[in-house]
């Protein structure tokens, strides 16, 4: 029997290969080593930023970028190229691509000066270029056009106005939720309809006699002998 499986997720591939491994004595299992859009996307995503930029520049150049140009852009190329080389065994170990998958980007040396081990260019073979161009389209953000910028500015302004309105409304609610300050030094009682006025206390009433139970003043008219008559 011969099986061809396309478009499977990496997790499915790992499980399927593990199942085949249990029957390795009965089966001959091979896995395609070609670069697909999914593999190329994963390859680029796992690279450090500088190495990913390096790889995308090679892809954007149509599969060949001059080393002098790349050195001008990045300075030393040691860091990006080491990251590219380490990505391949890491992907094999993780099951993203099989052993024997070719490194997508490789250096080109001056054939007229083989003893001078300094790359003159970096290339990505034409057969792999469509998969990596697809990967770049997936990873690269949409162009920042004038229309997109205007739409962003309108949306940002609307969000700013809405935020200011909510902040003002919240501040007003907080202000009204607090108790109003007393207009009188004596304060307002919790259950009073009129201010509390502290008239002080003394042995004598502050007024010429208001009795506690009375509704009218008590007036001391005095007594005399004539009244007894």
PDB file of C-alpha atoms in Angstrom:
ATOM      1  CA  UNK A   1       0.000   0.000   0.000  1.00  0.00           C
ATOM      2  CA  UNK A   2       1.124   3.558  -0.682  1.00  0.00           C
ATOM      3  CA  UNK A   3      -0.188   6.555   1.223  1.00  0.00           C
ATOM      4  CA  UNK A   4       0.156  10.204   0.301  1.00  0.00           C
ATOM      5  CA  UNK A   5      -0.868  12.699   2.987  1.00  0.00           C
ATOM      6  CA  UNK A   6      -0.908  16.411   2.245  1.00  0.00           C
ATOM      7  CA  UNK A   7      -1.723  19.397   4.396  1.00  0.00           C
ATOM      8  CA  UNK A   8      -1.356  17.550   7.692  1.00  0.00           C
ATOM      9  CA  UNK A   9      -0.511  19.513  10.824  1.00  0.00           C
ATOM     10  CA  UNK A  10       2.879  18.941  12.487  1.00  0.00           C
ATOM     11  CA  UNK A  11       1.130  17.316  15.446  1.00  0.00           C
ATOM     12  CA  UNK A  12      -0.648  14.858  13.155  1.00  0.00           C
ATOM     13  CA  UNK A  13       2.634  14.095  11.385  1.00  0.00           C
ATOM     14  CA  UNK A  14       4.365  13.318  14.678  1.00  0.00           C
ATOM     15  CA  UNK A  15       1.598  10.988  15.805  1.00  0.00           C
ATOM     16  CA  UNK A  16       1.472   9.263  12.444  1.00  0.00           C
ATOM     17  CA  UNK A  17       5.226   8.776  12.306  1.00  0.00           C
ATOM     18  CA  UNK A  18       5.165   7.416  15.858  1.00  0.00           C
ATOM     19  CA  UNK A  19       2.564   4.876  14.751  1.00  0.00           C
ATOM     20  CA  UNK A  20       4.675   3.900  11.753  1.00  0.00           C
ATOM     21  CA  UNK A  21       7.720   3.604  14.007  1.00  0.00           C
ATOM     22  CA  UNK A  22       5.958   0.838  15.925  1.00  0.00           C
ATOM     23  CA  UNK A  23       5.813  -1.145  12.665  1.00  0.00           C
ATOM     24  CA  UNK A  24       9.143  -0.067  11.204  1.00  0.00           C
ATOM     25  CA  UNK A  25      10.102  -3.666  10.539  1.00  0.00           C
ATOM     26  CA  UNK A  26       7.071  -4.070   8.283  1.00  0.00           C
ATOM     27  CA  UNK A  27       6.943  -0.656   6.611  1.00  0.00           C
ATOM     28  CA  UNK A  28       9.244   1.565   4.624  1.00  0.00           C
ATOM     29  CA  UNK A  29       8.329   5.097   5.675  1.00  0.00           C
ATOM     30  CA  UNK A  30       9.607   8.118   3.791  1.00  0.00           C
ATOM     31  CA  UNK A  31       8.677  11.733   4.260  1.00  0.00           C
ATOM     32  CA  UNK A  32       8.979  14.370   1.559  1.00  0.00           C
ATOM     33  CA  UNK A  33      11.898  16.745   1.970  1.00  0.00           C
ATOM     34  CA  UNK A  34      10.518  19.517  -0.218  1.00  0.00           C
ATOM     35  CA  UNK A  35       9.859  22.961   1.205  1.00  0.00           C
ATOM     36  CA  UNK A  36       6.156  23.747   1.520  1.00  0.00           C
ATOM     37  CA  UNK A  37       4.585  27.059   2.449  1.00  0.00           C
ATOM     38  CA  UNK A  38       3.818  25.738   5.929  1.00  0.00           C
ATOM     39  CA  UNK A  39       7.362  24.541   6.520  1.00  0.00           C
ATOM     40  CA  UNK A  40       8.840  27.756   5.162  1.00  0.00           C
ATOM     41  CA  UNK A  41       6.592  29.847   7.432  1.00  0.00           C
ATOM     42  CA  UNK A  42       7.626  27.842  10.487  1.00  0.00           C
ATOM     43  CA  UNK A  43      11.295  28.104   9.469  1.00  0.00           C
ATOM     44  CA  UNK A  44      11.127  31.895   9.263  1.00  0.00           C
ATOM     45  CA  UNK A  45       9.057  32.271  12.430  1.00  0.00           C
ATOM     46  CA  UNK A  46      11.570  30.361  14.551  1.00  0.00           C
ATOM     47  CA  UNK A  47      14.508  32.545  13.466  1.00  0.00           C
ATOM     48  CA  UNK A  48      15.748  35.463  15.564  1.00  0.00           C
ATOM     49  CA  UNK A  49      14.712  38.855  14.209  1.00  0.00           C
ATOM     50  CA  UNK A  50      18.061  39.672  12.561  1.00  0.00           C
ATOM     51  CA  UNK A  51      18.296  36.259  10.878  1.00  0.00           C
ATOM     52  CA  UNK A  52      14.671  36.450   9.712  1.00  0.00           C
ATOM     53  CA  UNK A  53      15.303  39.891   8.182  1.00  0.00           C
ATOM     54  CA  UNK A  54      18.426  38.470   6.500  1.00  0.00           C
ATOM     55  CA  UNK A  55      16.428  35.571   5.007  1.00  0.00           C
ATOM     56  CA  UNK A  56      13.580  37.808   3.811  1.00  0.00           C
ATOM     57  CA  UNK A  57      16.062  40.079   2.045  1.00  0.00           C
ATOM     58  CA  UNK A  58      17.376  37.069   0.114  1.00  0.00           C
ATOM     59  CA  UNK A  59      13.804  36.056  -0.762  1.00  0.00           C
ATOM     60  CA  UNK A  60      12.795  39.585  -1.806  1.00  0.00           C
ATOM     61  CA  UNK A  61      15.884  39.791  -4.020  1.00  0.00           C
ATOM     62  CA  UNK A  62      14.543  36.890  -6.073  1.00  0.00           C
ATOM     63  CA  UNK A  63      16.641  34.219  -4.419  1.00  0.00           C
ATOM     64  CA  UNK A  64      20.069  35.879  -4.537  1.00  0.00           C
ATOM     65  CA  UNK A  65      21.419  38.731  -2.396  1.00  0.00           C
ATOM     66  CA  UNK A  66      24.948  40.014  -2.667  1.00  0.00           C
ATOM     67  CA  UNK A  67      26.985  39.546   0.486  1.00  0.00           C
ATOM     68  CA  UNK A  68      28.393  43.092   0.369  1.00  0.00           C
ATOM     69  CA  UNK A  69      24.866  44.488   0.433  1.00  0.00           C
ATOM     70  CA  UNK A  70      23.900  42.257   3.359  1.00  0.00           C
ATOM     71  CA  UNK A  71      27.037  43.257   5.265  1.00  0.00           C
ATOM     72  CA  UNK A  72      26.160  46.895   4.700  1.00  0.00           C
ATOM     73  CA  UNK A  73      22.691  46.237   6.144  1.00  0.00           C
ATOM     74  CA  UNK A  74      23.661  43.961   9.056  1.00  0.00           C
ATOM     75  CA  UNK A  75      27.359  44.473   9.704  1.00  0.00           C
ATOM     76  CA  UNK A  76      28.852  41.106  10.523  1.00  0.00           C
ATOM     77  CA  UNK A  77      26.876  38.216   9.018  1.00  0.00           C
ATOM     78  CA  UNK A  78      28.147  35.703  11.547  1.00  0.00           C
ATOM     79  CA  UNK A  79      25.102  35.971  13.811  1.00  0.00           C
ATOM     80  CA  UNK A  80      22.391  35.586  11.125  1.00  0.00           C
ATOM     81  CA  UNK A  81      24.168  32.765   9.283  1.00  0.00           C
ATOM     82  CA  UNK A  82      24.750  30.781  12.484  1.00  0.00           C
ATOM     83  CA  UNK A  83      21.050  31.147  13.328  1.00  0.00           C
ATOM     84  CA  UNK A  84      20.104  29.848   9.873  1.00  0.00           C
ATOM     85  CA  UNK A  85      22.317  26.792  10.249  1.00  0.00           C
ATOM     86  CA  UNK A  86      20.972  25.972  13.714  1.00  0.00           C
ATOM     87  CA  UNK A  87      17.375  26.184  12.533  1.00  0.00           C
ATOM     88  CA  UNK A  88      17.682  23.067  10.370  1.00  0.00           C
ATOM     89  CA  UNK A  89      18.572  20.447  13.057  1.00  0.00           C
ATOM     90  CA  UNK A  90      16.163  22.113  15.458  1.00  0.00           C
ATOM     91  CA  UNK A  91      13.339  21.606  12.949  1.00  0.00           C
ATOM     92  CA  UNK A  92      14.289  17.956  12.412  1.00  0.00           C
ATOM     93  CA  UNK A  93      14.283  17.337  16.156  1.00  0.00           C
ATOM     94  CA  UNK A  94      10.884  19.023  16.533  1.00  0.00           C
ATOM     95  CA  UNK A  95       9.434  17.060  13.607  1.00  0.00           C
ATOM     96  CA  UNK A  96       8.787  20.141  11.453  1.00  0.00           C
ATOM     97  CA  UNK A  97      10.694  18.666   8.491  1.00  0.00           C
ATOM     98  CA  UNK A  98      12.489  15.338   7.996  1.00  0.00           C
ATOM     99  CA  UNK A  99      16.163  14.539   8.014  1.00  0.00           C
ATOM    100  CA  UNK A 100      17.643  15.318   4.623  1.00  0.00           C
ATOM    101  CA  UNK A 101      15.623  18.479   4.014  1.00  0.00           C
ATOM    102  CA  UNK A 102      17.997  20.886   2.246  1.00  0.00           C
ATOM    103  CA  UNK A 103      18.949  24.150   3.932  1.00  0.00           C
ATOM    104  CA  UNK A 104      16.992  26.800   2.031  1.00  0.00           C
ATOM    105  CA  UNK A 105      19.659  29.525   2.053  1.00  0.00           C
ATOM    106  CA  UNK A 106      23.306  28.777   1.333  1.00  0.00           C
ATOM    107  CA  UNK A 107      26.433  30.850   0.701  1.00  0.00           C
ATOM    108  CA  UNK A 108      28.190  31.240  -2.633  1.00  0.00           C
ATOM    109  CA  UNK A 109      31.991  31.616  -2.650  1.00  0.00           C
ATOM    110  CA  UNK A 110      34.232  33.136  -5.280  1.00  0.00           C
ATOM    111  CA  UNK A 111      35.209  30.262  -7.599  1.00  0.00           C
ATOM    112  CA  UNK A 112      38.255  32.210  -8.758  1.00  0.00           C
ATOM    113  CA  UNK A 113      39.593  32.446  -5.238  1.00  0.00           C
ATOM    114  CA  UNK A 114      38.704  29.189  -3.440  1.00  0.00           C
ATOM    115  CA  UNK A 115      41.173  29.771  -0.615  1.00  0.00           C
ATOM    116  CA  UNK A 116      39.354  32.962   0.386  1.00  0.00           C
ATOM    117  CA  UNK A 117      36.465  31.634   2.471  1.00  0.00           C
ATOM    118  CA  UNK A 118      34.333  34.734   2.354  1.00  0.00           C
ATOM    119  CA  UNK A 119      30.887  34.509   0.808  1.00  0.00           C
ATOM    120  CA  UNK A 120      30.157  36.718  -2.149  1.00  0.00           C
ATOM    121  CA  UNK A 121      26.394  36.059  -2.137  1.00  0.00           C
ATOM    122  CA  UNK A 122      23.617  34.121  -0.444  1.00  0.00           C
ATOM    123  CA  UNK A 123      21.086  32.230  -2.524  1.00  0.00           C
ATOM    124  CA  UNK A 124      17.796  30.401  -2.160  1.00  0.00           C
ATOM    125  CA  UNK A 125      17.281  27.830  -4.889  1.00  0.00           C
ATOM    126  CA  UNK A 126      14.557  28.615  -7.384  1.00  0.00           C
ATOM    127  CA  UNK A 127      12.621  25.446  -6.610  1.00  0.00           C
ATOM    128  CA  UNK A 128      12.144  26.608  -3.006  1.00  0.00           C
ATOM    129  CA  UNK A 129      11.362  30.234  -3.839  1.00  0.00           C
ATOM    130  CA  UNK A 130       7.548  29.915  -4.273  1.00  0.00           C
ATOM    131  CA  UNK A 131       7.121  28.344  -0.814  1.00  0.00           C
ATOM    132  CA  UNK A 132       9.197  31.036   0.863  1.00  0.00           C
ATOM    133  CA  UNK A 133       7.482  33.859  -1.001  1.00  0.00           C
ATOM    134  CA  UNK A 134       4.182  32.470   0.268  1.00  0.00           C
ATOM    135  CA  UNK A 135       5.617  32.387   3.798  1.00  0.00           C
ATOM    136  CA  UNK A 136       6.759  36.009   3.556  1.00  0.00           C
ATOM    137  CA  UNK A 137       3.285  37.081   2.438  1.00  0.00           C
ATOM    138  CA  UNK A 138       1.863  35.378   5.519  1.00  0.00           C
ATOM    139  CA  UNK A 139       4.301  37.063   7.877  1.00  0.00           C
ATOM    140  CA  UNK A 140       4.572  40.531   6.378  1.00  0.00           C
ATOM    141  CA  UNK A 141       1.969  43.102   7.516  1.00  0.00           C
ATOM    142  CA  UNK A 142      -0.273  44.833   4.999  1.00  0.00           C
ATOM    143  CA  UNK A 143       1.165  47.935   3.297  1.00  0.00           C
ATOM    144  CA  UNK A 144       0.673  51.176   5.217  1.00  0.00           C
ATOM    145  CA  UNK A 145      -1.223  53.041   2.506  1.00  0.00           C
ATOM    146  CA  UNK A 146      -2.552  56.578   2.785  1.00  0.00           C
ATOM    147  CA  UNK A 147      -6.116  55.249   2.995  1.00  0.00           C
ATOM    148  CA  UNK A 148      -5.164  52.843   5.775  1.00  0.00           C
ATOM    149  CA  UNK A 149      -3.433  55.661   7.659  1.00  0.00           C
ATOM    150  CA  UNK A 150      -6.488  57.933   7.406  1.00  0.00           C
ATOM    151  CA  UNK A 151      -8.793  55.145   8.568  1.00  0.00           C
ATOM    152  CA  UNK A 152      -6.499  54.485  11.522  1.00  0.00           C
ATOM    153  CA  UNK A 153      -6.418  58.181  12.480  1.00  0.00           C
ATOM    154  CA  UNK A 154     -10.226  58.478  12.322  1.00  0.00           C
ATOM    155  CA  UNK A 155     -10.634  55.355  14.463  1.00  0.00           C
ATOM    156  CA  UNK A 156      -8.000  56.520  16.948  1.00  0.00           C
ATOM    157  CA  UNK A 157      -9.692  59.958  17.264  1.00  0.00           C
ATOM    158  CA  UNK A 158     -13.100  58.356  17.837  1.00  0.00           C
ATOM    159  CA  UNK A 159     -11.652  56.121  20.555  1.00  0.00           C
ATOM    160  CA  UNK A 160      -9.984  59.142  22.174  1.00  0.00           C
ATOM    161  CA  UNK A 161     -13.248  61.137  22.239  1.00  0.00           C
ATOM    162  CA  UNK A 162     -15.138  58.167  23.688  1.00  0.00           C
ATOM    163  CA  UNK A 163     -12.471  57.689  26.366  1.00  0.00           C
ATOM    164  CA  UNK A 164     -12.622  61.392  27.342  1.00  0.00           C
ATOM    165  CA  UNK A 165     -16.414  61.268  27.576  1.00  0.00           C
ATOM    166  CA  UNK A 166     -16.327  58.198  29.818  1.00  0.00           C
ATOM    167  CA  UNK A 167     -13.689  59.771  32.049  1.00  0.00           C
ATOM    168  CA  UNK A 168     -15.728  62.998  32.450  1.00  0.00           C
ATOM    169  CA  UNK A 169     -18.921  61.054  33.209  1.00  0.00           C
ATOM    170  CA  UNK A 170     -17.120  58.946  35.795  1.00  0.00           C
ATOM    171  CA  UNK A 171     -15.663  62.043  37.487  1.00  0.00           C
ATOM    172  CA  UNK A 172     -19.136  63.651  37.701  1.00  0.00           C
ATOM    173  CA  UNK A 173     -20.601  60.497  39.232  1.00  0.00           C
ATOM    174  CA  UNK A 174     -17.854  60.385  41.833  1.00  0.00           C
ATOM    175  CA  UNK A 175     -18.363  64.049  42.708  1.00  0.00           C
ATOM    176  CA  UNK A 176     -22.137  63.669  43.244  1.00  0.00           C
ATOM    177  CA  UNK A 177     -21.687  60.462  45.215  1.00  0.00           C
ATOM    178  CA  UNK A 178     -19.907  62.367  47.978  1.00  0.00           C
ATOM    179  CA  UNK A 179     -21.827  64.211  50.773  1.00  0.00           C
ATOM    180  CA  UNK A 180     -22.171  67.909  50.227  1.00  0.00           C
ATOM    181  CA  UNK A 181     -20.176  70.046  52.702  1.00  0.00           C
ATOM    182  CA  UNK A 182     -22.068  71.670  55.529  1.00  0.00           C
ATOM    183  CA  UNK A 183     -23.188  75.214  54.909  1.00  0.00           C
ATOM    184  CA  UNK A 184     -23.271  75.895  58.633  1.00  0.00           C
ATOM    185  CA  UNK A 185     -20.540  75.571  61.195  1.00  0.00           C
ATOM    186  CA  UNK A 186     -22.779  73.502  63.369  1.00  0.00           C
ATOM    187  CA  UNK A 187     -23.396  70.941  60.659  1.00  0.00           C
ATOM    188  CA  UNK A 188     -26.477  69.051  59.646  1.00  0.00           C
ATOM    189  CA  UNK A 189     -27.769  66.190  61.655  1.00  0.00           C
ATOM    190  CA  UNK A 190     -28.350  62.873  59.913  1.00  0.00           C
ATOM    191  CA  UNK A 191     -32.091  63.166  60.287  1.00  0.00           C
ATOM    192  CA  UNK A 192     -32.484  66.933  60.509  1.00  0.00           C
ATOM    193  CA  UNK A 193     -34.307  69.218  58.160  1.00  0.00           C
ATOM    194  CA  UNK A 194     -32.628  72.295  59.599  1.00  0.00           C
ATOM    195  CA  UNK A 195     -29.098  73.054  60.719  1.00  0.00           C
ATOM    196  CA  UNK A 196     -27.919  72.155  64.177  1.00  0.00           C
ATOM    197  CA  UNK A 197     -26.875  75.312  65.992  1.00  0.00           C
ATOM    198  CA  UNK A 198     -24.784  74.950  69.092  1.00  0.00           C
ATOM    199  CA  UNK A 199     -26.022  77.616  71.490  1.00  0.00           C
ATOM    200  CA  UNK A 200     -23.883  76.422  74.318  1.00  0.00           C
ATOM    201  CA  UNK A 201     -25.021  75.297  77.747  1.00  0.00           C
ATOM    202  CA  UNK A 202     -25.237  77.172  81.036  1.00  0.00           C
ATOM    203  CA  UNK A 203     -27.001  76.954  84.303  1.00  0.00           C
ATOM    204  CA  UNK A 204     -29.682  79.182  82.930  1.00  0.00           C
ATOM    205  CA  UNK A 205     -31.655  78.881  79.752  1.00  0.00           C
ATOM    206  CA  UNK A 206     -30.346  80.900  76.865  1.00  0.00           C
ATOM    207  CA  UNK A 207     -33.818  82.334  76.478  1.00  0.00           C
ATOM    208  CA  UNK A 208     -35.957  83.773  79.202  1.00  0.00           C
ATOM    209  CA  UNK A 209     -37.514  80.487  79.882  1.00  0.00           C
ATOM    210  CA  UNK A 210     -38.720  77.998  77.409  1.00  0.00           C
ATOM    211  CA  UNK A 211     -39.886  75.015  79.324  1.00  0.00           C
ATOM    212  CA  UNK A 212     -39.022  71.612  77.907  1.00  0.00           C
ATOM    213  CA  UNK A 213     -42.626  70.568  77.436  1.00  0.00           C
ATOM    214  CA  UNK A 214     -43.938  74.023  76.608  1.00  0.00           C
ATOM    215  CA  UNK A 215     -44.916  75.493  73.337  1.00  0.00           C
ATOM    216  CA  UNK A 216     -44.863  79.062  74.713  1.00  0.00           C
ATOM    217  CA  UNK A 217     -42.385  80.895  76.907  1.00  0.00           C
ATOM    218  CA  UNK A 218     -42.711  80.708  80.642  1.00  0.00           C
ATOM    219  CA  UNK A 219     -43.095  84.244  81.977  1.00  0.00           C
ATOM    220  CA  UNK A 220     -42.483  84.836  85.629  1.00  0.00           C
ATOM    221  CA  UNK A 221     -45.059  87.481  86.594  1.00  0.00           C
ATOM    222  CA  UNK A 222     -44.048  87.397  90.205  1.00  0.00           C
ATOM    223  CA  UNK A 223     -46.351  87.309  93.232  1.00  0.00           C
ATOM    224  CA  UNK A 224     -47.490  89.983  95.669  1.00  0.00           C
ATOM    225  CA  UNK A 225     -49.748  90.377  98.602  1.00  0.00           C
ATOM    226  CA  UNK A 226     -52.262  92.058  96.423  1.00  0.00           C
ATOM    227  CA  UNK A 227     -52.630  89.022  94.269  1.00  0.00           C
ATOM    228  CA  UNK A 228     -53.529  86.974  97.330  1.00  0.00           C
ATOM    229  CA  UNK A 229     -56.384  89.229  97.976  1.00  0.00           C
TER     230      UNK A 229
END
